[in-house]
């Protein structure tokens, strides 16, 4: 297969498995985000792909070649780390050309490639600038250009945007994704920011405790999370207990919700429903009854918090759909069955 294959990769530190028998198939040109809480093994997995960490078991295959034992500098990778690690005493052009220079490429070839890359990162004419005089976003772009200088087969980035402020970070997410699409380069990014992953990735890989919990396109992860951990980690969700009563009717927090079903053999589960799928009405049959405890009006969206059956349920609406409710009011909470995802407890 053209692309990256991770086959049964494990990394043990002593008797602790930081990455535990992980397999993943990444077609050529895919943008992958490794996502998960701190300590779940994202960086260790990326470092094994990079050749900076030796796997305890398993294989890494790039475009059909087993590269598990190939040293980093022979893997044809471009890498960007959180620290960026630009050479502060070199100019922008010298930083970008660094890998070409140490490989003895001709001056003219270096100059041309630097020009090409500066155009690609929207910094034409910056070759002679000292790196120290660049803004955070410009440094970020230079680090990306430097990593791409040798036209690598694989682009690896570890929390590349986490040092940037929120606004710049969002802009850079779009820029990085557009750049990757123009180049068609297989890319793996480590992030703990789910919004960043949703913005950039073709394939989001959610990890927990050294294992892959789900690997799927972002919207599938959001709409069809594999379990309660993934549902809660990606975006905001309402996780509610659901059970079948003796007559086979399915109840949520004690209220029968028509149209909901539990998989065969299960009489208890969790239900995940996104806040934008919950609607608030007057109390009525088939709706949960609750009391409004808080309304957060953020201008673009309005979040209504409802206490029902000892749980807080959040409903999100646009200003046009704004529920006309106030704190303390008794309301109905409607959970459309088609938006409910039933998850094993
Ligand atoms: P973060 O988002 O905080 O960077 P991560 O998901 O990238 O976390 P890793 O850095 O891959 O997590 O670490 C996974 C686990 O392996 C952690 O419990 C970490 O403490 C442990 N670990 C990583 N490197 C080593 C090492 N060299 N020796 C021992 N344990 C290690």
PDB file of C-alpha atoms and ligand atoms in Angstrom, residues 13 16 18 37-44 159 192, ligand 1:
ATOM      1  CA  UNK A  13       8.892   1.574  29.320  1.00  0.00           C
ATOM      2  CA  UNK A  16       4.377   0.029  31.413  1.00  0.00           C
ATOM      3  CA  UNK A  18       2.942   3.553  26.646  1.00  0.00           C
ATOM      4  CA  UNK A  37      -5.536  13.197  26.826  1.00  0.00           C
ATOM      5  CA  UNK A  38      -2.091  13.799  28.260  1.00  0.00           C
ATOM      6  CA  UNK A  39      -0.100  10.591  28.663  1.00  0.00           C
ATOM      7  CA  UNK A  40      -2.188   8.464  26.257  1.00  0.00           C
ATOM      8  CA  UNK A  41       0.843   7.666  24.070  1.00  0.00           C
ATOM      9  CA  UNK A  42       0.444  10.079  21.129  1.00  0.00           C
ATOM     10  CA  UNK A  43       3.980  11.446  21.224  1.00  0.00           C
ATOM     11  CA  UNK A  44       5.496   8.007  21.777  1.00  0.00           C
ATOM     12  CA  UNK A 159       1.836  19.910  18.938  1.00  0.00           C
ATOM     13  CA  UNK A 192      -4.679  17.391  22.372  1.00  0.00           C
TER      14      UNK A 192
HETATM   15  P1  LIG B   1       1.198  14.636  26.234  1.00  0.00           P
HETATM   16  O1  LIG B   1      -0.038  15.127  25.532  1.00  0.00           O
HETATM   17  O2  LIG B   1       1.225  15.019  27.680  1.00  0.00           O
HETATM   18  O3  LIG B   1       2.474  14.927  25.506  1.00  0.00           O
HETATM   19  P2  LIG B   1       1.214  11.932  25.166  1.00  0.00           P
HETATM   20  O4  LIG B   1      -0.118  11.347  24.860  1.00  0.00           O
HETATM   21  O5  LIG B   1       1.995  12.445  24.029  1.00  0.00           O
HETATM   22  O6  LIG B   1       1.053  13.033  26.304  1.00  0.00           O
HETATM   23  P3  LIG B   1       3.480  10.258  25.714  1.00  0.00           P
HETATM   24  O7  LIG B   1       4.468  11.375  25.805  1.00  0.00           O
HETATM   25  O8  LIG B   1       3.510   9.419  24.499  1.00  0.00           O
HETATM   26  O9  LIG B   1       2.018  10.802  25.948  1.00  0.00           O
HETATM   27  O10 LIG B   1       3.671   9.351  26.995  1.00  0.00           O
HETATM   28  C1  LIG B   1       2.882   8.183  27.207  1.00  0.00           C
HETATM   29  C2  LIG B   1       3.246   7.588  28.537  1.00  0.00           C
HETATM   30  O11 LIG B   1       4.561   7.065  28.469  1.00  0.00           O
HETATM   31  C3  LIG B   1       3.235   8.587  29.686  1.00  0.00           C
HETATM   32  O12 LIG B   1       2.725   7.948  30.824  1.00  0.00           O
HETATM   33  C4  LIG B   1       4.702   8.923  29.863  1.00  0.00           C
HETATM   34  O13 LIG B   1       4.974   9.269  31.202  1.00  0.00           O
HETATM   35  C5  LIG B   1       5.385   7.618  29.479  1.00  0.00           C
HETATM   36  N1  LIG B   1       6.706   7.852  28.910  1.00  0.00           N
HETATM   37  C6  LIG B   1       6.994   8.551  27.786  1.00  0.00           C
HETATM   38  N2  LIG B   1       8.333   8.542  27.541  1.00  0.00           N
HETATM   39  C7  LIG B   1       8.888   7.820  28.541  1.00  0.00           C
HETATM   40  C8  LIG B   1      10.235   7.433  28.856  1.00  0.00           C
HETATM   41  N3  LIG B   1      11.254   7.785  28.084  1.00  0.00           N
HETATM   42  N4  LIG B   1      10.429   6.681  29.963  1.00  0.00           N
HETATM   43  C9  LIG B   1       9.391   6.298  30.729  1.00  0.00           C
HETATM   44  N5  LIG B   1       8.099   6.609  30.496  1.00  0.00           N
HETATM   45  C10 LIG B   1       7.861   7.360  29.424  1.00  0.00           C
END
